[in-house]
C-alpha cells in the first residue's frame, strides 16, 4: 500500500519511543522506505540499532555521521525525496523547536528544510500538554498545515491524564490516509457548520455556549482530504482553518441560518455540527447595560431552527446530517431529532466531550443499529462519520 513512499520518521525522547518501533515495522511491511532520525534523548530510551534493523536503513543521530557518507548533504537529500516527515513521539520540545524554526539537531533541521507533509504524534505529561505555550505552538504548526494525531487520555509515566500518544495502529492508519488518500468525496460539495453562536445582549455581552468548533473543523479537514469542496460556516472559534477550505464567519443563529440557506442549494451534503442557540435576547440593548437594579430579568425569544428550514428545501439527492446533544435518554432523543428534522444521519454526542479534544457518542441512521464510539480523537471520529455518510 505504501510502495514508493518515502517516510522520515523522527523519534524524540518520550517514553512512548518504544512504540515507534511498531510504527516503523508496520510502515516497512506496507512497503514504505523508512528513514529514522533520532534525537539524543531518544537514543537513551531505544537503541538506534533497533530502528536500523526494523527500517533496514542507517539511523540518523548526527548530521555529520559516516553512516550517511553516501548522501550528499544528507538532511537535504533525504528531505527532498520524502513524502512525509513524521515525529513519533513528539515531545513539547520538538514541537516548540518546529514552531520556532530552530534547527539545532538532525530532526529539527530536517523538519525545517522539508516541504513534505508533516505529522506529529505528541506524547507528554498532562500539565505540559495543557501549557498554553505548547498549545500555541501546536496552533502555529496546524496553521502551517502540519497534522497532529492524538494525544489521548490514558496511563502516562506520571499517572493517569491527557497526553498519552495515539496507538501505533492509529498512527499508521493516519499515514495511509495522508499518503494514499481516499477520494470518495471527490467532486462533492460539502457544507459544514461549526462552533457555537453568540446572541448579543448589548454591544459587549452575549449569550453563548462552550462549543469549541473542533468537531466541525475536523469534519471539514477530513472531507477536504477525501476530495470534497468544503465550505465551513463557523461561529467564533480558535481552531486553525484547514488548508483549501472556504470559511464563512458568523456570530448569531440568524446569521448562521442565512449563510446556510444561501449555500444549501449548491450542496450535496450538509453537516450541522454547530451548537446553535435556541433562544436569543428579545431585544439587544444598543448601549452597554448598566448595573442599576438588584435583579435583571432577561426576556428571550426562540431562534429559528436551521435544520427545520433546510428540511423544507431538501431534495432527494441531498444528504443532511445533524448532531444531537442530550443529557438524558440520549439515543431516544437523538432518534427523535433524526425523524423530526428529516435527517439522514444523526450523531448523538456526550455532553462531557462537548468542548474537548475527544468525543464519545453514537451514530444513528434511519435504517441500522446505532454505532457507538468512545474517547476518540475528533479527527478519527470525523473519518468514521464520513464513512457512515458514504454508506447511506
Ligand atoms: N440546530 C439547528 N438550529 C437551531 C438549533 C439546533 O439547526 N436553532 C441543529 C444543530 O446544529 C444540531 C441539531 O439541530 O445539528 C440538534 O441540536 P440540539 O442542540 O441537540 O437540539 P435542539 O434542536 O436545539 O433541541 P433541544 O435543545 O431542545 O434538545
Short mmCIF file of C-alpha atoms and ligand atoms in Angstrom, two decimals:
data_model
loop_
_atom_site.label_atom_id
_atom_site.label_comp_id
_atom_site.label_asym_id
_atom_site.label_seq_id
_atom_site.Cartn_x
_atom_site.Cartn_y
_atom_site.Cartn_z
CA UNK A 1 0.00 0.00 0.00
CA UNK A 2 2.88 2.39 0.72
CA UNK A 3 5.18 1.16 -2.03
CA UNK A 4 7.30 4.00 -3.47
CA UNK A 5 6.54 6.20 -0.45
CA UNK A 6 9.50 7.65 1.42
CA UNK A 7 8.97 8.45 5.08
CA UNK A 8 11.30 10.19 7.50
CA UNK A 9 10.31 9.16 10.99
CA UNK A 10 11.69 11.28 13.82
CA UNK A 11 11.85 9.75 17.29
CA UNK A 12 12.20 12.08 20.27
CA UNK A 13 12.85 11.40 23.92
CA UNK A 14 9.46 10.41 25.29
CA UNK A 15 8.82 7.10 27.00
CA UNK A 16 6.48 6.22 24.11
CA UNK A 17 9.60 5.99 21.88
CA UNK A 18 9.39 2.20 22.12
CA UNK A 19 6.01 2.35 20.34
CA UNK A 20 7.71 3.99 17.36
CA UNK A 21 9.32 0.58 16.74
CA UNK A 22 5.93 -0.89 15.90
CA UNK A 23 5.11 2.08 13.66
CA UNK A 24 8.39 1.65 11.73
CA UNK A 25 7.89 -2.10 11.44
CA UNK A 26 4.31 -1.75 10.10
CA UNK A 27 5.25 1.01 7.66
CA UNK A 28 8.03 -1.22 6.32
CA UNK A 29 5.63 -4.15 5.97
CA UNK A 30 3.31 -1.87 3.98
CA UNK A 31 6.16 -1.24 1.56
CA UNK A 32 7.38 2.23 2.61
CA UNK A 33 11.04 3.28 2.55
CA UNK A 34 11.61 4.48 6.12
CA UNK A 35 14.49 6.60 7.43
CA UNK A 36 14.61 7.01 11.18
CA UNK A 37 16.06 10.16 12.72
CA UNK A 38 16.62 10.09 16.48
CA UNK A 39 17.24 12.90 18.94
CA UNK A 40 19.95 12.32 21.52
CA UNK A 41 17.37 11.78 24.29
CA UNK A 42 15.55 9.20 22.18
CA UNK A 43 18.74 7.14 21.93
CA UNK A 44 18.70 6.86 25.75
CA UNK A 45 15.34 5.07 25.55
CA UNK A 46 15.69 2.85 22.46
CA UNK A 47 18.91 2.00 20.67
CA UNK A 48 19.50 3.17 17.10
CA UNK A 49 20.31 -0.47 16.28
CA UNK A 50 16.67 -1.43 16.90
CA UNK A 51 15.45 1.13 14.37
CA UNK A 52 18.26 0.27 11.94
CA UNK A 53 17.14 -3.35 12.00
CA UNK A 54 13.45 -2.53 11.62
CA UNK A 55 13.88 0.11 8.92
CA UNK A 56 16.82 -1.62 7.16
CA UNK A 57 18.33 1.85 6.74
CA UNK A 58 21.05 3.72 8.66
CA UNK A 59 19.62 5.65 11.59
CA UNK A 60 20.41 9.36 11.65
CA UNK A 61 21.51 10.65 15.03
CA UNK A 62 24.16 13.04 13.83
CA UNK A 63 24.23 15.08 10.63
CA UNK A 64 27.97 14.53 10.25
CA UNK A 65 27.90 10.76 10.75
CA UNK A 66 29.86 8.42 8.46
CA UNK A 67 26.75 6.26 8.18
CA UNK A 68 25.40 8.81 5.70
CA UNK A 69 28.58 9.11 3.69
CA UNK A 70 26.72 8.05 0.56
CA UNK A 71 24.38 11.04 0.68
CA UNK A 72 25.49 14.49 -0.32
CA UNK A 73 24.18 16.98 2.31
CA UNK A 74 22.11 14.20 3.92
CA UNK A 75 19.39 16.27 5.56
CA UNK A 76 18.60 17.95 2.26
CA UNK A 77 18.94 14.82 0.10
CA UNK A 78 16.61 12.85 2.34
CA UNK A 79 14.02 15.55 2.90
CA UNK A 80 13.86 16.24 -0.84
CA UNK A 81 12.74 12.71 -1.58
CA UNK A 82 10.48 12.30 1.46
CA UNK A 83 6.70 12.17 1.01
CA UNK A 84 6.14 12.55 4.74
CA UNK A 85 8.12 13.65 7.77
CA UNK A 86 6.56 12.35 10.98
CA UNK A 87 7.53 12.61 14.63
CA UNK A 88 6.64 9.68 16.92
CA UNK A 89 6.53 10.50 19.78
CA UNK A 90 6.68 14.30 19.57
CA UNK A 91 7.75 15.94 22.82
CA UNK A 92 6.86 19.52 23.79
CA UNK A 93 10.49 20.32 22.98
CA UNK A 94 10.43 19.25 19.30
CA UNK A 95 7.00 20.89 18.84
CA UNK A 96 8.46 24.11 20.25
CA UNK A 97 11.53 23.90 18.03
CA UNK A 98 9.49 23.19 14.90
CA UNK A 99 7.13 26.08 15.68
CA UNK A 100 10.04 28.47 16.26
CA UNK A 101 12.21 27.50 13.31
CA UNK A 102 15.02 26.14 15.49
CA UNK A 103 17.38 23.73 13.73
CA UNK A 104 19.95 22.50 16.24
CA UNK A 105 19.87 18.74 15.65
CA UNK A 106 19.20 16.41 12.69
CA UNK A 107 15.45 16.11 13.29
CA UNK A 108 14.68 19.81 13.81
CA UNK A 109 16.90 20.62 10.82
CA UNK A 110 15.02 18.17 8.61
CA UNK A 111 11.65 19.47 9.80
CA UNK A 112 12.75 22.97 8.85
CA UNK A 113 14.23 22.05 5.49
CA UNK A 114 11.46 19.75 4.32
CA UNK A 115 8.50 20.72 2.17
CA UNK A 116 6.90 17.30 2.61
CA UNK A 117 3.67 16.70 4.52
CA UNK A 118 4.21 16.53 8.26
CA UNK A 119 2.55 14.52 11.01
CA UNK A 120 3.23 14.81 14.75
CA UNK A 121 2.08 12.29 17.37
CA UNK A 122 2.52 14.21 20.63
CA UNK A 123 3.09 12.47 23.95
CA UNK A 124 3.78 14.29 27.18
CA UNK A 125 2.82 14.99 30.75
CA UNK A 126 -0.70 16.47 31.17
CA UNK A 127 0.49 19.79 32.57
CA UNK A 128 2.95 20.20 29.70
CA UNK A 129 0.20 19.37 27.18
CA UNK A 130 -2.14 21.92 28.78
CA UNK A 131 0.52 24.62 28.90
CA UNK A 132 -0.65 27.49 26.72
CA UNK A 133 2.83 27.81 25.18
CA UNK A 134 2.62 24.23 23.88
CA UNK A 135 -0.93 24.80 22.64
CA UNK A 136 0.10 28.00 20.87
CA UNK A 137 2.99 26.17 19.20
CA UNK A 138 0.59 23.45 18.02
CA UNK A 139 -1.82 26.03 16.66
CA UNK A 140 1.04 27.73 14.81
CA UNK A 141 2.09 24.43 13.23
CA UNK A 142 -1.51 23.48 12.36
CA UNK A 143 -1.91 26.87 10.67
CA UNK A 144 1.07 25.89 8.51
CA UNK A 145 -0.63 22.64 7.52
CA UNK A 146 1.12 20.28 9.94
CA UNK A 147 -1.18 17.44 11.03
CA UNK A 148 -1.44 16.10 14.54
CA UNK A 149 -2.72 12.77 15.81
CA UNK A 150 -3.59 12.46 19.50
CA UNK A 151 -2.69 12.61 22.26
CA UNK A 152 -5.42 10.82 24.16
CA UNK A 153 -6.24 10.36 27.82
CA UNK A 154 -4.62 7.34 29.42
CA UNK A 155 -1.98 5.93 31.68
CA UNK A 156 1.15 8.07 31.46
CA UNK A 157 4.56 7.53 33.06
CA UNK A 158 3.42 10.10 35.65
CA UNK A 159 -0.09 8.68 36.24
CA UNK A 160 -3.48 8.97 34.53
CA UNK A 161 -4.08 12.01 32.35
CA UNK A 162 -4.21 13.64 28.94
CA UNK A 163 -1.01 13.25 26.96
CA UNK A 164 -0.77 9.57 26.02
CA UNK A 165 0.43 9.00 22.47
CA UNK A 166 -2.07 7.70 19.90
CA UNK A 167 -1.75 3.95 19.34
CA UNK A 168 0.70 2.78 16.62
CA UNK A 169 -2.15 1.30 14.56
CA UNK A 170 -4.00 4.64 14.52
CA UNK A 171 -0.80 6.45 13.58
CA UNK A 172 -0.20 4.07 10.67
CA UNK A 173 -3.83 4.48 9.54
CA UNK A 174 -3.35 8.23 9.51
CA UNK A 175 -0.17 7.86 7.44
CA UNK A 176 -2.14 5.81 4.91
CA UNK A 177 -4.88 8.47 4.86
CA UNK A 178 -2.28 11.16 4.21
CA UNK A 179 -0.22 9.32 1.61
CA UNK A 180 -2.91 7.29 -0.12
CA UNK A 181 -5.95 9.49 0.42
CA UNK A 182 -9.38 8.04 -0.20
CA UNK A 183 -11.02 10.33 -2.69
CA UNK A 184 -14.53 9.06 -2.09
CA UNK A 185 -15.91 12.62 -1.66
CA UNK A 186 -14.24 13.88 -4.85
CA UNK A 187 -16.46 16.38 -6.64
CA UNK A 188 -18.91 16.59 -3.73
CA UNK A 189 -19.86 19.98 -2.38
CA UNK A 190 -19.97 19.80 1.38
CA UNK A 191 -21.33 22.45 3.73
CA UNK A 192 -20.35 22.14 7.38
CA UNK A 193 -21.32 24.31 10.34
CA UNK A 194 -19.12 24.53 13.41
CA UNK A 195 -18.75 26.25 16.76
CA UNK A 196 -21.28 27.99 18.92
CA UNK A 197 -23.36 31.04 18.09
CA UNK A 198 -23.38 34.27 20.14
CA UNK A 199 -26.60 36.15 20.78
CA UNK A 200 -25.93 39.78 21.80
CA UNK A 201 -27.36 41.30 24.96
CA UNK A 202 -25.66 44.64 24.39
CA UNK A 203 -22.58 45.78 22.42
CA UNK A 204 -20.19 43.87 24.70
CA UNK A 205 -22.13 40.90 26.11
CA UNK A 206 -23.70 37.87 24.58
CA UNK A 207 -25.34 34.55 25.40
CA UNK A 208 -23.15 31.77 24.07
CA UNK A 209 -22.12 28.19 24.72
CA UNK A 210 -18.93 26.19 25.26
CA UNK A 211 -18.67 24.71 21.76
CA UNK A 212 -15.04 24.78 20.58
CA UNK A 213 -15.76 24.16 16.91
CA UNK A 214 -13.24 21.28 16.92
CA UNK A 215 -15.65 18.63 15.60
CA UNK A 216 -16.85 20.77 12.67
CA UNK A 217 -13.27 21.74 11.78
CA UNK A 218 -12.16 18.08 11.95
CA UNK A 219 -15.04 17.14 9.62
CA UNK A 220 -14.06 19.93 7.22
CA UNK A 221 -10.45 18.71 7.17
CA UNK A 222 -11.50 15.08 6.65
CA UNK A 223 -13.98 15.90 3.87
CA UNK A 224 -11.37 18.09 2.12
CA UNK A 225 -8.72 15.34 2.38
CA UNK A 226 -11.22 12.95 0.83
CA UNK A 227 -11.68 15.20 -2.17
CA UNK A 228 -14.71 17.35 -1.30
CA UNK A 229 -15.07 21.05 -1.98
CA UNK A 230 -15.76 22.28 1.53
CA UNK A 231 -17.39 25.42 2.90
CA UNK A 232 -17.25 25.84 6.64
CA UNK A 233 -19.75 28.20 8.29
CA UNK A 234 -18.43 28.84 11.76
CA UNK A 235 -19.18 30.76 14.89
CA UNK A 236 -16.21 32.30 16.74
CA UNK A 237 -13.50 29.69 17.39
CA UNK A 238 -9.75 29.44 17.90
CA UNK A 239 -9.38 26.44 15.58
CA UNK A 240 -6.95 26.77 12.66
CA UNK A 241 -8.64 26.68 9.27
CA UNK A 242 -7.85 23.52 7.28
CA UNK A 243 -6.00 24.23 4.04
CA UNK A 244 -8.15 24.77 0.97
CA UNK A 245 -11.43 25.10 2.87
CA UNK A 246 -13.66 28.15 2.40
CA UNK A 247 -14.59 29.83 5.70
CA UNK A 248 -17.73 31.89 6.30
CA UNK A 249 -17.62 33.57 9.71
CA UNK A 250 -20.89 34.17 11.52
CA UNK A 251 -21.87 35.13 15.06
CA UNK A 252 -25.59 34.75 15.62
CA UNK A 253 -28.03 31.92 14.88
CA UNK A 254 -29.80 34.20 12.39
CA UNK A 255 -26.52 34.86 10.54
CA UNK A 256 -25.75 31.14 10.50
CA UNK A 257 -29.21 30.37 9.14
CA UNK A 258 -28.84 32.95 6.36
CA UNK A 259 -25.36 31.62 5.47
CA UNK A 260 -26.58 28.00 5.37
CA UNK A 261 -29.72 28.70 3.36
CA UNK A 262 -27.82 30.82 0.83
CA UNK A 263 -25.46 27.90 0.10
CA UNK A 264 -27.56 24.81 0.75
CA UNK A 265 -29.00 24.59 -2.76
CA UNK A 266 -25.49 24.06 -4.16
CA UNK A 267 -24.52 21.44 -1.56
CA UNK A 268 -24.58 17.66 -1.86
CA UNK A 269 -24.16 17.29 1.89
CA UNK A 270 -24.83 19.49 4.91
CA UNK A 271 -23.39 18.59 8.31
CA UNK A 272 -24.77 20.75 11.12
CA UNK A 273 -22.11 20.30 13.77
CA UNK A 274 -22.67 23.80 15.18
CA UNK A 275 -24.16 24.39 18.60
CA UNK A 276 -26.83 26.88 17.57
CA UNK A 277 -28.55 28.99 20.22
CA UNK A 278 -32.21 28.08 20.68
CA UNK A 279 -33.04 31.42 22.33
CA UNK A 280 -31.76 34.95 21.93
CA UNK A 281 -32.44 38.13 23.92
CA UNK A 282 -35.74 39.53 22.62
CA UNK A 283 -34.10 42.92 22.37
CA UNK A 284 -30.38 43.64 22.35
CA UNK A 285 -29.60 46.94 24.01
CA UNK A 286 -27.75 49.34 21.68
CA UNK A 287 -25.89 50.68 24.74
CA UNK A 288 -23.96 48.78 27.41
CA UNK A 289 -26.37 47.68 30.14
CA UNK A 290 -25.63 49.49 33.40
CA UNK A 291 -25.84 47.74 36.76
CA UNK A 292 -28.70 49.72 38.18
CA UNK A 293 -31.20 47.25 39.61
CA UNK A 294 -30.60 44.41 42.12
CA UNK A 295 -32.10 41.88 39.73
CA UNK A 296 -32.17 41.84 35.98
CA UNK A 297 -34.61 39.70 34.10
CA UNK A 298 -33.87 38.80 30.53
CA UNK A 299 -36.61 38.15 28.07
CA UNK A 300 -35.56 35.58 25.48
CA UNK A 301 -37.23 34.61 22.24
CA UNK A 302 -36.80 31.49 20.14
CA UNK A 303 -34.35 31.49 17.27
CA UNK A 304 -35.38 29.67 14.13
CA UNK A 305 -34.31 26.06 13.77
CA UNK A 306 -31.91 25.97 10.81
CA UNK A 307 -32.46 22.28 10.15
CA UNK A 308 -36.24 22.82 10.08
CA UNK A 309 -35.75 25.43 7.35
CA UNK A 310 -33.34 23.12 5.49
CA UNK A 311 -35.89 20.28 5.65
CA UNK A 312 -38.31 22.36 3.58
CA UNK A 313 -35.70 22.87 0.83
CA UNK A 314 -34.01 19.46 0.82
CA UNK A 315 -34.13 17.43 -2.38
CA UNK A 316 -33.86 13.63 -2.50
CA UNK A 317 -30.27 13.82 -3.74
CA UNK A 318 -29.05 15.94 -0.84
CA UNK A 319 -27.91 14.46 2.45
CA UNK A 320 -28.32 16.22 5.76
CA UNK A 321 -26.57 15.22 8.97
CA UNK A 322 -27.25 16.68 12.40
CA UNK A 323 -25.70 16.43 15.84
CA UNK A 324 -27.75 15.88 18.96
CA UNK A 325 -26.64 16.96 22.37
CA UNK A 326 -28.61 15.19 25.06
CA UNK A 327 -28.02 14.84 28.78
CA UNK A 328 -30.68 12.14 29.32
CA UNK A 329 -32.32 9.45 27.17
CA UNK A 330 -29.57 10.13 24.66
CA UNK A 331 -30.49 7.58 21.99
CA UNK A 332 -34.24 8.24 22.19
CA UNK A 333 -33.64 12.00 22.00
CA UNK A 334 -31.29 11.62 19.03
CA UNK A 335 -33.73 9.28 17.23
CA UNK A 336 -36.49 11.87 17.71
CA UNK A 337 -34.31 14.61 16.19
CA UNK A 338 -33.37 12.29 13.29
CA UNK A 339 -37.05 11.87 12.45
CA UNK A 340 -38.40 15.34 13.21
CA UNK A 341 -35.59 17.22 11.49
CA UNK A 342 -35.73 14.92 8.44
CA UNK A 343 -32.07 13.91 8.81
CA UNK A 344 -30.25 11.11 7.03
CA UNK A 345 -27.91 10.62 9.96
CA UNK A 346 -27.53 12.00 13.46
CA UNK A 347 -24.52 11.95 15.74
CA UNK A 348 -25.52 11.88 19.39
CA UNK A 349 -22.63 13.31 21.35
CA UNK A 350 -21.95 13.01 25.00
CA UNK A 351 -22.10 16.49 26.61
CA UNK A 352 -18.99 15.68 28.68
CA UNK A 353 -16.97 15.64 25.44
CA UNK A 354 -18.67 18.77 24.04
CA UNK A 355 -15.71 21.15 24.07
CA UNK A 356 -12.77 18.76 24.47
CA UNK A 357 -10.29 17.09 22.12
CA UNK A 358 -12.00 13.71 22.36
CA UNK A 359 -15.55 12.67 21.61
CA UNK A 360 -17.82 9.85 22.74
CA UNK A 361 -21.24 9.22 21.25
CA UNK A 362 -23.35 7.24 18.81
CA UNK A 363 -24.21 7.47 15.13
CA UNK A 364 -27.82 6.75 14.21
CA UNK A 365 -29.40 6.46 10.79
CA UNK A 366 -32.96 5.62 9.72
CA UNK A 367 -32.08 2.05 8.91
CA UNK A 368 -29.42 0.46 11.02
CA UNK A 369 -28.29 -0.04 14.55
CA UNK A 370 -26.62 2.79 16.45
CA UNK A 371 -22.85 2.66 16.21
CA UNK A 372 -21.21 3.68 19.49
CA UNK A 373 -17.75 5.19 19.84
CA UNK A 374 -15.91 6.30 22.92
CA UNK A 375 -12.95 8.59 23.65
CA UNK A 376 -11.93 9.06 20.02
CA UNK A 377 -9.88 11.97 18.73
CA UNK A 378 -12.22 14.28 16.81
CA UNK A 379 -10.17 13.66 13.63
CA UNK A 380 -10.73 9.94 13.96
CA UNK A 381 -14.44 10.41 14.71
CA UNK A 382 -14.71 12.65 11.62
CA UNK A 383 -13.37 9.81 9.46
CA UNK A 384 -15.90 7.37 10.93
CA UNK A 385 -18.80 9.81 10.47
CA UNK A 386 -17.83 10.36 6.81
CA UNK A 387 -17.61 6.58 6.28
CA UNK A 388 -21.15 6.25 7.64
CA UNK A 389 -22.39 9.12 5.48
CA UNK A 390 -20.94 7.32 2.44
CA UNK A 391 -22.92 4.24 3.39
CA UNK A 392 -26.38 5.90 3.45
N1 LIG B 1 -29.92 23.17 15.24
C1 LIG B 1 -30.38 24.00 14.23
N2 LIG B 1 -30.96 25.18 14.56
C2 LIG B 1 -31.14 25.54 15.83
C3 LIG B 1 -30.72 24.68 16.87
C4 LIG B 1 -30.09 23.49 16.54
O1 LIG B 1 -30.25 23.66 13.06
N3 LIG B 1 -31.71 26.70 16.12
C5 LIG B 1 -29.27 21.90 14.84
C6 LIG B 1 -27.90 21.66 15.48
O2 LIG B 1 -26.86 22.19 14.67
C7 LIG B 1 -27.84 20.14 15.55
C8 LIG B 1 -29.30 19.74 15.71
O3 LIG B 1 -30.08 20.85 15.31
O4 LIG B 1 -27.35 19.57 14.35
C9 LIG B 1 -29.68 19.37 17.13
O5 LIG B 1 -29.26 20.39 18.02
P1 LIG B 1 -29.50 20.22 19.58
O6 LIG B 1 -28.98 21.44 20.27
O7 LIG B 1 -29.04 18.88 20.03
O8 LIG B 1 -31.07 20.16 19.69
P2 LIG B 1 -32.20 21.22 19.51
O9 LIG B 1 -32.85 21.00 18.18
O10 LIG B 1 -31.68 22.60 19.75
O11 LIG B 1 -33.24 20.79 20.64
P3 LIG B 1 -33.05 20.76 22.25
O12 LIG B 1 -32.01 21.83 22.57
O13 LIG B 1 -34.41 21.10 22.76
O14 LIG B 1 -32.59 19.37 22.60
#
